[in-house]
Every structure is written in C-alpha cells, then in structure tokens.
Tab-separated table of C-alpha atoms and ligand atoms in Angstrom:
chain	number	residue	atom	x	y	z
J	158	UNK	CA	-0.099	-0.459	0.044
J	159	UNK	CA	2.540	2.535	0.781
J	160	UNK	CA	4.553	1.777	-1.710
J	161	UNK	CA	2.269	2.345	-3.896
J	162	UNK	CA	2.577	5.692	-3.083
J	163	UNK	CA	6.240	6.449	-4.306
J	164	UNK	CA	6.353	6.265	-9.099
J	165	UNK	CA	8.957	3.912	-8.605
J	166	UNK	CA	9.471	3.604	-12.273
J	167	UNK	CA	9.763	7.083	-12.562
J	168	UNK	CA	12.367	6.722	-10.236
J	169	UNK	CA	14.420	4.450	-12.068
J	170	UNK	CA	15.447	6.790	-14.341
J	171	UNK	CA	17.162	9.359	-11.788
J	172	UNK	CA	20.099	9.094	-9.923
J	173	UNK	CA	19.933	8.205	-6.174
J	174	UNK	CA	20.252	9.550	-3.795
J	175	UNK	CA	17.677	12.900	-4.471
J	176	UNK	CA	14.430	14.364	-1.648
J	177	UNK	CA	11.324	12.928	-3.363
J	178	UNK	CA	8.355	15.698	-2.259
J	179	UNK	CA	5.021	15.357	-2.281
J	180	UNK	CA	3.614	18.568	-2.903
J	181	UNK	CA	-0.124	17.617	-2.536
J	182	UNK	CA	0.677	17.040	0.580
J	183	UNK	CA	1.770	20.224	1.102
J	184	UNK	CA	-0.852	21.374	-0.395
J	185	UNK	CA	-3.197	19.559	2.324
J	186	UNK	CA	-0.849	20.510	4.909
J	187	UNK	CA	-1.042	24.185	3.735
J	188	UNK	CA	-4.857	24.138	3.989
J	189	UNK	CA	-5.260	22.207	7.162
J	190	UNK	CA	-2.852	25.913	9.043
J	191	UNK	CA	-5.498	28.132	7.207
J	192	UNK	CA	-9.171	26.038	8.048
J	193	UNK	CA	-7.988	25.623	11.513
J	194	UNK	CA	-6.700	29.577	12.602
J	195	UNK	CA	-9.870	30.455	9.761
J	196	UNK	CA	-11.183	32.413	13.082
J	197	UNK	CA	-8.835	34.277	14.282
J	198	UNK	CA	-8.441	37.404	10.702
J	199	UNK	CA	-5.440	38.602	12.851
J	200	UNK	CA	-2.715	36.051	13.550
J	201	UNK	CA	-0.734	35.104	10.345
J	202	UNK	CA	2.088	32.039	10.574
J	203	UNK	CA	5.216	32.587	8.570
J	204	UNK	CA	6.770	29.811	7.311
J	205	UNK	CA	10.473	29.120	9.120
J	206	UNK	CA	12.607	28.682	5.559
J	207	UNK	CA	14.796	27.548	7.662
J	208	UNK	CA	13.339	23.965	7.355
J	209	UNK	CA	13.547	23.886	3.629
J	210	UNK	CA	14.573	26.800	1.610
J	211	UNK	CA	14.224	24.403	-1.812
J	212	UNK	CA	12.889	27.201	-4.271
J	213	UNK	CA	9.664	25.222	-6.015
J	214	UNK	CA	8.055	24.574	-1.863
J	215	UNK	CA	9.035	28.363	-1.166
J	216	UNK	CA	6.765	29.344	-3.835
J	217	UNK	CA	3.717	27.142	-3.159
J	218	UNK	CA	4.535	28.247	0.509
J	219	UNK	CA	3.608	31.925	-0.445
J	220	UNK	CA	1.551	31.506	-3.061
J	221	UNK	CA	-0.630	30.034	-0.118
J	222	UNK	CA	-0.345	32.989	1.354
J	223	UNK	CA	2.167	32.798	4.274
J	224	UNK	CA	4.432	35.191	5.262
J	225	UNK	CA	8.105	33.926	5.938
J	226	UNK	CA	10.729	33.803	9.131
J	227	UNK	CA	14.332	34.471	8.010
J	228	UNK	CA	17.202	33.839	10.037
J	229	UNK	CA	19.315	35.486	7.445
J	230	UNK	CA	20.195	37.616	4.701
J	231	UNK	CA	20.284	34.957	2.496
J	232	UNK	CA	17.046	33.451	3.785
J	233	UNK	CA	15.292	37.147	3.255
J	234	UNK	CA	17.166	37.028	-0.427
J	235	UNK	CA	15.365	33.058	-1.148
J	236	UNK	CA	12.422	34.526	0.730
J	237	UNK	CA	11.603	37.517	-1.646
J	238	UNK	CA	12.815	35.593	-5.032
J	239	UNK	CA	10.179	33.071	-4.437
J	240	UNK	CA	7.383	35.267	-3.790
J	241	UNK	CA	6.886	36.065	-0.509
J	242	UNK	CA	6.286	39.948	-0.121
J	243	UNK	CA	8.795	42.185	2.227
J	244	UNK	CA	6.036	42.984	4.763
J	245	UNK	CA	5.725	39.807	5.694
J	246	UNK	CA	9.163	38.279	6.289
J	247	UNK	CA	10.284	38.592	10.366
J	248	UNK	CA	13.816	38.472	10.789
J	249	UNK	CA	15.304	36.620	13.753
J	250	UNK	CA	18.842	35.683	15.075
J	251	UNK	CA	21.641	35.704	17.219
J	252	UNK	CA	24.154	37.119	15.342
J	253	UNK	CA	22.695	39.349	12.583
J	254	UNK	CA	25.312	41.150	10.431
J	255	UNK	CA	26.159	44.601	9.196
J	256	UNK	CA	25.394	43.309	5.561
J	257	UNK	CA	21.695	41.115	6.504
J	258	UNK	CA	20.671	44.291	8.979
J	259	UNK	CA	21.289	46.482	5.807
J	260	UNK	CA	19.316	43.589	3.011
J	261	UNK	CA	16.670	43.927	5.630
J	262	UNK	CA	16.164	47.367	6.182
J	263	UNK	CA	16.435	48.073	2.511
J	264	UNK	CA	14.216	45.592	1.000
J	265	UNK	CA	11.360	46.295	3.908
J	266	UNK	CA	11.385	43.451	5.948
J	267	UNK	CA	7.862	43.639	8.337
J	268	UNK	CA	9.758	42.815	11.097
J	269	UNK	CA	13.553	42.418	13.104
J	270	UNK	CA	12.779	39.983	15.996
J	271	UNK	CA	15.826	41.191	17.782
J	272	UNK	CA	17.889	38.968	21.064
J	273	UNK	CA	19.902	41.932	22.854
J	274	UNK	CA	19.807	45.531	23.518
J	275	UNK	CA	23.656	45.572	21.628
J	276	UNK	CA	21.586	44.423	18.531
J	277	UNK	CA	19.162	46.875	18.764
J	278	UNK	CA	21.635	49.836	19.291
J	279	UNK	CA	23.677	48.607	16.152
J	280	UNK	CA	20.102	48.278	14.129
J	281	UNK	CA	19.155	52.025	15.241
J	282	UNK	CA	21.707	53.069	14.113
J	283	UNK	CA	21.581	52.275	10.401
J	284	UNK	CA	18.058	52.431	10.046
J	285	UNK	CA	19.474	56.494	10.638
J	286	UNK	CA	21.225	56.364	8.621
J	287	UNK	CA	19.733	55.608	6.272
J	288	UNK	CA	16.428	57.826	7.340
J	289	UNK	CA	14.503	54.526	8.125
J	290	UNK	CA	12.255	53.743	10.815
J	291	UNK	CA	13.152	49.487	12.290
J	292	UNK	CA	9.444	48.553	12.656
J	293	UNK	CA	11.140	45.524	15.597
J	294	UNK	CA	9.991	42.951	18.107
J	295	UNK	CA	12.167	41.878	21.231
J	296	UNK	CA	12.888	38.318	21.258
J	297	UNK	CA	12.621	37.054	25.561
J	298	UNK	CA	14.211	34.229	26.262
J	299	UNK	CA	11.457	32.937	28.555
J	300	UNK	CA	13.289	29.908	30.332
J	301	UNK	CA	11.147	27.518	29.566
J	302	UNK	CA	12.424	23.700	29.535
J	303	UNK	CA	10.228	22.211	25.883
J	304	UNK	CA	10.569	17.894	26.129
J	305	UNK	CA	12.226	17.483	22.847
J	306	UNK	CA	16.440	17.126	21.823
J	307	UNK	CA	18.697	18.747	24.308
J	308	UNK	CA	20.612	19.922	21.071
J	309	UNK	CA	17.307	21.847	19.727
J	310	UNK	CA	15.443	23.193	22.772
J	311	UNK	CA	15.974	27.774	22.887
J	312	UNK	CA	14.049	28.451	25.949
J	313	UNK	CA	15.471	28.288	28.763
J	314	UNK	CA	17.652	30.478	30.142
J	315	UNK	CA	20.687	28.582	29.483
J	316	UNK	CA	20.514	28.873	25.738
J	317	UNK	CA	21.891	32.361	23.485
J	318	UNK	CA	19.047	33.133	22.887
J	319	UNK	CA	16.749	36.377	22.880
J	320	UNK	CA	16.262	39.100	26.050
J	321	UNK	CA	16.010	36.707	29.735
J	322	UNK	CA	12.655	37.662	30.753
J	323	UNK	CA	13.088	39.079	33.453
J	324	UNK	CA	15.488	41.700	31.904
J	325	UNK	CA	13.461	42.578	28.815
J	326	UNK	CA	11.182	45.768	30.424
J	327	UNK	CA	15.072	47.633	30.151
J	328	UNK	CA	15.343	46.901	26.398
J	329	UNK	CA	12.086	47.772	25.865
J	330	UNK	CA	12.604	51.025	27.488
J	331	UNK	CA	15.588	51.933	25.370
J	332	UNK	CA	13.950	50.987	22.404
J	333	UNK	CA	10.420	53.512	22.885
J	334	UNK	CA	13.430	55.919	23.241
J	335	UNK	CA	14.934	55.222	19.748
J	336	UNK	CA	13.673	57.553	17.245
J	337	UNK	CA	14.865	55.162	14.317
J	338	UNK	CA	12.623	51.536	16.072
J	339	UNK	CA	9.268	51.568	16.663
J	340	UNK	CA	8.812	48.800	19.428
J	341	UNK	CA	5.921	46.333	17.939
J	342	UNK	CA	5.275	43.224	20.216
J	343	UNK	CA	7.646	40.517	21.644
J	344	UNK	CA	8.574	37.581	20.627
J	345	UNK	CA	9.339	34.089	21.676
J	346	UNK	CA	10.507	30.865	20.668
J	347	UNK	CA	11.078	27.615	22.912
J	348	UNK	CA	11.961	24.964	20.306
J	349	UNK	CA	11.237	22.046	18.586
J	350	UNK	CA	9.618	19.178	17.676
J	351	UNK	CA	7.346	19.616	20.604
J	352	UNK	CA	5.184	17.022	20.539
J	353	UNK	CA	3.333	17.737	24.104
J	354	UNK	CA	1.260	20.573	24.059
J	355	UNK	CA	1.521	21.847	27.828
J	356	UNK	CA	4.927	22.975	26.973
J	357	UNK	CA	3.083	25.920	24.896
J	358	UNK	CA	0.958	26.025	27.355
J	359	UNK	CA	3.276	26.809	29.676
J	360	UNK	CA	4.633	29.264	27.258
J	361	UNK	CA	1.201	30.745	26.808
J	362	UNK	CA	1.020	31.317	30.540
J	363	UNK	CA	5.066	33.072	30.627
J	364	UNK	CA	3.420	35.380	27.881
J	365	UNK	CA	0.159	36.183	29.384
J	366	UNK	CA	2.909	37.238	33.337
J	367	UNK	CA	5.036	39.077	31.311
J	368	UNK	CA	2.222	40.728	28.902
J	369	UNK	CA	-0.101	41.720	31.920
J	370	UNK	CA	3.741	43.108	34.216
J	371	UNK	CA	4.562	45.186	31.066
J	372	UNK	CA	0.967	46.262	31.128
J	373	UNK	CA	0.966	47.601	34.929
J	374	UNK	CA	3.620	49.910	33.553
J	375	UNK	CA	2.314	51.667	31.056
J	376	UNK	CA	4.333	50.113	28.538
J	377	UNK	CA	2.473	49.417	25.262
J	378	UNK	CA	3.030	45.278	23.157
J	379	UNK	CA	1.322	45.083	20.062
J	380	UNK	CA	1.513	41.683	18.569
J	381	UNK	CA	3.161	39.026	19.929
J	382	UNK	CA	5.233	35.797	17.581
J	383	UNK	CA	4.945	32.966	19.286
J	384	UNK	CA	8.181	31.049	17.565
J	385	UNK	CA	7.375	27.329	15.968
J	386	UNK	CA	8.047	24.265	16.922
J	387	UNK	CA	5.171	21.840	16.378
J	388	UNK	CA	6.692	17.990	15.947
J	389	UNK	CA	5.494	15.506	14.195
J	390	UNK	CA	5.278	11.873	14.277
J	391	UNK	CA	8.735	10.214	13.114
J	392	UNK	CA	7.957	6.956	14.039
J	393	UNK	CA	4.807	6.879	12.113
J	394	UNK	CA	4.531	8.747	9.315
J	395	UNK	CA	1.545	7.368	7.034
J	396	UNK	CA	-0.461	7.805	10.746
J	397	UNK	CA	-1.041	11.733	10.735
J	398	UNK	CA	0.761	12.993	7.461
J	399	UNK	CA	-0.891	16.484	8.875
J	400	UNK	CA	0.101	17.505	11.935
J	401	UNK	CA	-3.068	18.283	14.335
J	402	UNK	CA	-2.639	22.121	13.728
J	403	UNK	CA	-6.612	22.315	15.080
J	404	UNK	CA	-4.860	21.277	18.963
J	405	UNK	CA	-2.131	23.030	19.056
J	406	UNK	CA	-4.201	26.502	17.991
J	407	UNK	CA	-6.090	25.934	20.525
J	408	UNK	CA	-3.768	26.176	22.901
J	409	UNK	CA	-3.466	29.278	22.159
J	410	UNK	CA	-6.405	30.343	21.601
J	411	UNK	CA	-7.694	28.768	24.807
J	412	UNK	CA	-4.820	30.295	26.937
J	413	UNK	CA	-3.293	33.365	25.314
J	414	UNK	CA	-5.226	36.327	26.642
J	415	UNK	CA	-6.095	39.598	25.341
J	416	UNK	CA	-7.191	38.605	21.762
J	417	UNK	CA	-3.895	40.409	20.375
J	418	UNK	CA	-1.999	39.564	16.711
J	419	UNK	CA	-0.220	36.731	17.160
J	420	UNK	CA	2.210	35.782	14.472
J	421	UNK	CA	3.859	31.820	14.275
J	422	UNK	CA	6.527	30.489	12.511
J	423	UNK	CA	6.100	27.140	12.087
J	424	UNK	CA	8.805	24.879	9.784
J	425	UNK	CA	9.072	21.140	10.152
J	426	UNK	CA	5.617	20.475	10.783
J	427	UNK	CA	4.713	22.517	7.113
J	428	UNK	CA	7.567	20.745	5.351
J	429	UNK	CA	8.347	17.767	7.059
J	430	UNK	CA	6.077	14.948	6.117
J	431	UNK	CA	6.125	15.577	2.548
J	432	UNK	CA	9.479	15.154	1.702
J	433	UNK	CA	11.084	11.772	1.697
J	434	UNK	CA	15.211	11.145	0.954
J	435	UNK	CA	15.587	8.649	-1.811
J	436	UNK	CA	18.737	6.374	-1.599
J	437	UNK	CA	19.190	3.601	-3.388
J	438	UNK	CA	21.721	0.092	-1.996
J	439	UNK	CA	24.953	-0.259	-3.148
J	440	UNK	CA	26.002	-3.111	-1.542
J	441	UNK	CA	24.782	-5.789	1.416
J	442	UNK	CA	27.637	-6.327	3.667
J	443	UNK	CA	28.129	-9.468	6.164
J	444	UNK	CA	29.658	-7.657	9.571
J	445	UNK	CA	30.836	-9.248	13.012
J	446	UNK	CA	27.480	-9.467	14.433
J	447	UNK	CA	25.087	-7.253	11.896
J	448	UNK	CA	24.517	-6.829	7.984
J	449	UNK	CA	25.129	-3.847	6.639
J	450	UNK	CA	22.333	-1.931	3.556
J	451	UNK	CA	25.111	0.598	2.542
J	452	UNK	CA	23.337	2.892	0.816
J	453	UNK	CA	24.489	5.931	-1.244
J	454	UNK	CA	22.846	8.713	0.880
J	455	UNK	CA	25.428	10.215	3.488
J	456	UNK	CA	25.436	12.111	6.635
J	457	UNK	CA	25.757	14.933	4.126
J	458	UNK	CA	22.598	14.376	2.229
J	459	UNK	CA	20.341	14.252	5.792
J	460	UNK	CA	22.595	14.942	8.759
J	461	UNK	CA	19.762	14.478	11.102
J	462	UNK	CA	20.700	11.234	12.273
J	463	UNK	CA	23.981	11.432	12.578
J	464	UNK	CA	23.795	15.027	14.762
J	465	UNK	CA	20.832	14.570	17.089
J	466	UNK	CA	20.692	10.516	16.578
J	467	UNK	CA	17.133	11.390	15.417
J	468	UNK	CA	15.067	9.099	14.091
J	469	UNK	CA	13.628	8.562	10.744
J	470	UNK	CA	11.673	5.273	9.325
J	471	UNK	CA	13.058	3.266	7.008
J	472	UNK	CA	11.849	1.307	4.488
J	473	UNK	CA	12.495	-1.089	1.112
J	474	UNK	CA	10.500	0.793	-1.566
J	475	UNK	CA	11.280	-2.458	-3.847
J	476	UNK	CA	11.066	-5.785	-1.911
J	477	UNK	CA	8.821	-7.552	-0.695
J	478	UNK	CA	11.298	-10.590	0.313
J	479	UNK	CA	11.296	-11.466	4.738
J	480	UNK	CA	12.357	-9.365	6.627
J	481	UNK	CA	15.698	-9.011	8.344
J	482	UNK	CA	17.509	-6.890	10.516
J	483	UNK	CA	20.533	-4.368	9.651
J	484	UNK	CA	22.862	-1.295	10.161
J	485	UNK	CA	21.652	1.539	7.018
J	486	UNK	CA	24.795	3.491	6.881
J	487	UNK	CA	25.872	5.851	3.810
J	488	UNK	CA	29.277	5.934	2.296
J	489	UNK	CA	30.448	9.163	3.998
J	490	UNK	CA	33.743	8.418	5.556
J	491	UNK	CA	32.392	8.842	9.891
J	492	UNK	CA	31.911	6.156	11.669
J	493	UNK	CA	28.830	8.517	12.609
J	494	UNK	CA	27.845	8.397	8.515
J	495	UNK	CA	24.896	6.077	10.118
J	496	UNK	CA	20.407	5.980	9.352
J	497	UNK	CA	19.243	3.754	11.206
J	498	UNK	CA	20.623	0.738	13.510
J	499	UNK	CA	18.690	-2.565	13.572
J	500	UNK	CA	16.624	-1.242	11.255
J	501	UNK	CA	14.002	-4.313	10.164
J	502	UNK	CA	13.621	-4.039	6.439
J	503	UNK	CA	12.295	-6.171	3.470
J	504	UNK	CA	15.516	-8.303	2.756
J	505	UNK	CA	17.708	-6.046	0.872
J	506	UNK	CA	19.276	-5.994	-2.813
J	507	UNK	CA	21.732	-3.914	-4.877
J	508	UNK	CA	19.844	-1.268	-6.236
J	509	UNK	CA	16.658	-1.236	-4.213
J	510	UNK	CA	14.906	2.133	-3.564
J	511	UNK	CA	14.836	3.103	0.068
J	512	UNK	CA	12.859	5.447	1.722
J	513	UNK	CA	14.413	7.533	4.739
J	514	UNK	CA	10.710	9.318	5.593
J	515	UNK	CA	9.679	12.450	7.513
J	516	UNK	CA	13.061	14.186	5.555
J	517	UNK	CA	11.189	17.365	4.397
J	518	UNK	CA	12.340	19.779	7.392
J	519	UNK	CA	16.047	20.559	7.212
J	520	UNK	CA	16.759	17.728	5.623
J	521	UNK	CA	17.398	19.339	1.765
J	522	UNK	CA	18.336	22.469	3.662
J	523	UNK	CA	20.833	21.330	6.074
J	524	UNK	CA	22.820	19.422	3.493
J	525	UNK	CA	26.726	19.893	2.927
J	526	UNK	CA	29.097	18.748	0.259
J	527	UNK	CA	31.036	17.112	2.473
J	528	UNK	CA	33.668	14.408	1.338
J	529	UNK	CA	32.979	16.536	-2.507
J	530	UNK	CA	29.769	15.627	-2.681
J	531	UNK	CA	27.545	16.544	-5.140
J	532	UNK	CA	24.500	18.083	-3.015
J	533	UNK	CA	21.221	15.873	-3.647
J	534	UNK	CA	18.456	16.785	-6.039
J	535	UNK	CA	15.459	17.226	-6.179
J	536	UNK	CA	12.294	15.448	-7.549
J	537	UNK	CA	8.398	16.641	-7.070
J	538	UNK	CA	5.027	14.668	-7.756
J	539	UNK	CA	3.864	17.456	-9.800
J	540	UNK	CA	4.248	20.458	-11.587
J	541	UNK	CA	2.458	22.668	-8.922
J	542	UNK	CA	4.224	26.079	-11.272
U	831	LLP	N1	11.459	30.466	15.092
U	831	LLP	C1	12.793	30.008	15.631
U	831	LLP	C2	12.909	31.834	15.982
U	831	LLP	C3	13.373	29.438	15.278
U	831	LLP	O1	14.652	29.199	15.655
U	831	LLP	C4	13.184	27.517	14.887
U	831	LLP	C5	13.681	26.517	14.329
U	831	LLP	C6	11.445	28.333	14.489
U	831	LLP	C7	10.980	29.269	14.161
U	831	LLP	C8	10.852	26.812	13.727
U	831	LLP	O2	10.559	25.762	14.793
U	831	LLP	P1	9.817	24.064	14.177
U	831	LLP	O3	8.538	24.759	13.377
U	831	LLP	O4	10.366	24.017	12.410
U	831	LLP	O5	9.980	23.255	15.062
U	831	LLP	N2	17.577	21.218	12.707
U	831	LLP	C9	17.175	21.595	13.731
U	831	LLP	C10	16.001	21.881	14.149
U	831	LLP	C11	15.856	22.984	14.373
U	831	LLP	C12	15.511	24.301	14.299
U	831	LLP	C13	16.002	25.641	14.462
U	831	LLP	N3	14.928	26.593	14.696
U	831	LLP	C14	16.890	19.365	13.287
U	831	LLP	O6	17.014	18.840	12.445
U	831	LLP	O7	16.152	18.780	14.482
C-alpha cells in the first residue's frame, strides 16, 4: 500500500540520492493550517525558511499566503525570490551581520526580531543613517524547557537566544526612546519537535504574566510572535501526515489573554512529512555481529541522525522479501554516517530503492558537500508551478 505512493518507474531513470517531495501533501497541510485559524483573521503564520528553502516549496508556501520567518540575509533573499512579500517577512537570529541588517532594511521587511540590547543599538543606528524607521519586536528568553532533543531547545536561560524575561523591560524602554525604532511587540520560541502541547501552554502562561507586568508599567505590547516548534510523528509517518494544527492553535486560542494579533513561525510541521530521501542500496555487507545495508545517501544529504541521533523511518520500496535486520549506513568516511541501527527491512539487494521518511524539514536545507559529494537533487510528485 505504502509502496504505491512512490513512482518507482519514474525513479528508475534518476540518479540517487534525491529528495522526493509530495506537493499534494504540502497543499493539504497548508490548507489545514489556514482552516485552523480561519476564525482569527489577525493571526499570521510565517513559514520558517530554515526548515527547507527549496525554491519550489517556498513558492508554493508563498502562494498559499503565508509569511516567511528568516534567520539570515540569504534566507531573506530566497524568500523574496520565491514571491513572499517583504512586509510578511520576519527576521530573527542572535548574530545579524551589518550587511544582513542593511539588506533587510532596504528590502523593507515587516519585522526585526531583536535578540539583545547591543543588536538593537546597531539596527537603530543603521536605520537612522538610511532615514528609516525600523519595526522591531524583542525576542524574550522565557526560560521554559521543552520536552524535545537537547540540541534543539532554545527557550532556557542557558540558551543563547533572546533577552532574559526579567531584563526585557529595560530593553523595551531603550527601544521606545530610539527615534529610528518602532517597538511593535514580543517574540518567543521555546524549541522544536515539541509534541507535548503542555509546553505551549506553559509558554502562554509565561507570556500572560509578562504582558500583564508590562501593561501595569504602562508599556504597550502590540503583537506577540510565539515562534514555532510543533512536532511531527517520525515513528509513524503514515498515521498523521498532516499534523494536528487544530489542537496546536487551540492552546493559544484558549490560553493567551488579550486577543491581540499573533504570529507563528512553523517550519517542521509544515514541510517534514512531505519530503522523503530516496536512496539506493549499493552493497549488502555481512559484518561480524550485524548486517549492513550500505546506501548511496550519506550524512551530508541528511545529517539529523548523525547530529542528533534523530529517528527517521526507513523502508525498502523495492522488496517484498522476508524481513531482516540491518544497520543502514552511508558512504561517508565517518562512523556516525548511520541512518539507523537494527532497522527491520524487507530483504535488501543491490539497487533497491530505500525511503528515508519525514525528511522534508532540516534535510535538504542542512545538506553539505562533505567528502566532495554533490548536493542532493529534488524531485516533485507533480509540476505545480
Ligand atoms: N522560529 C525560531 C526562532 C526558530 O529558531 C525555529 C527553529 C523555528 C521558528 C521553527 O521551528 P520548527 O517549527 O521547525 O520546529 N535542525 C533541527 C531543528 C532546529 C530548529 C531551529 N529553530 C532539527 O533537524 O531537528
């Protein structure tokens, strides 16, 4: 059943590895997001470009009316080239370089999410030189832990991101006093691959406390950007291919006080399920204690398993043979070039197509040319351009 979802006859003429994108699933996902917030016209979802900056996917997301969340000058350029409107672009990052600030100012992006007082001063000065007023939100470090991989939490006091929530008032006052800055609101992000919605509930409570403290001090808070982080089901990619956006947004509808405009920055939950890394078995090798399926994709194509010990479901699309257990490994000269250990697959043979599922987010965008390997290509279910 599952194997039928992939056009193997089309694949057989293509060089592997490549990312295969189901843009039909992406369309369904984008619709589900829109439907879940249809009753909140002042809410806006900014797709987190870092999850996947493939130009075709970006263009599809832009056409669906989403904004873009960027973390570099390059991402701003990619978003503009794909058709996102500059006022719908928000720009975060702890280390914005001068050229990136200038590029964003000149493009007229909608919001700078500022992560420190030092950065605020530099942005204000560069905007003033250009005779511009810059719309700014301050990124607050809410000191909230998320139940996720330790490498991808961001909202703890020990993380480098944002302004510690107790210090934010002083920085807002500084922003309010700068003539080239327009203070618009607050920005938060607590981490990624969060499946426990109570983490978002904790974020809402923190935001409510902070906003009421600021309001008591007569400091106006315009809108709130709650970041991204909604997780997906890596273990069972066919179970909920479209994440439960309704339940996710319901947390904010229920808990955030004050009905102010909200911004979201979802990445993984939008693009992860629609992408699969397709690779072929090069060799099956009998090890001392285990059998290896050596595939032609490597950690340079998909680094998540090597970098975070992240799990991706692996399937043999070409075989109905009896199940066997393999370590699925790549050709890169590193012991960590492993996609999965003890993976149960239908018997593997040289040339079989292997699917590494849920790889649409932080797959292609984190690929490198390590070992002088070419960057992976991308293939689409249909031409939607
Ligand atoms: N907003 C900010 C400020 C972020 O730092 C991130 C992700 C997002 C939004 C989007 O989060 P998402 O909805 O995708 O969870 N490379 C790692 C994930 C790093 C996430 C970095 N920040 C991985 O492969 O799991």
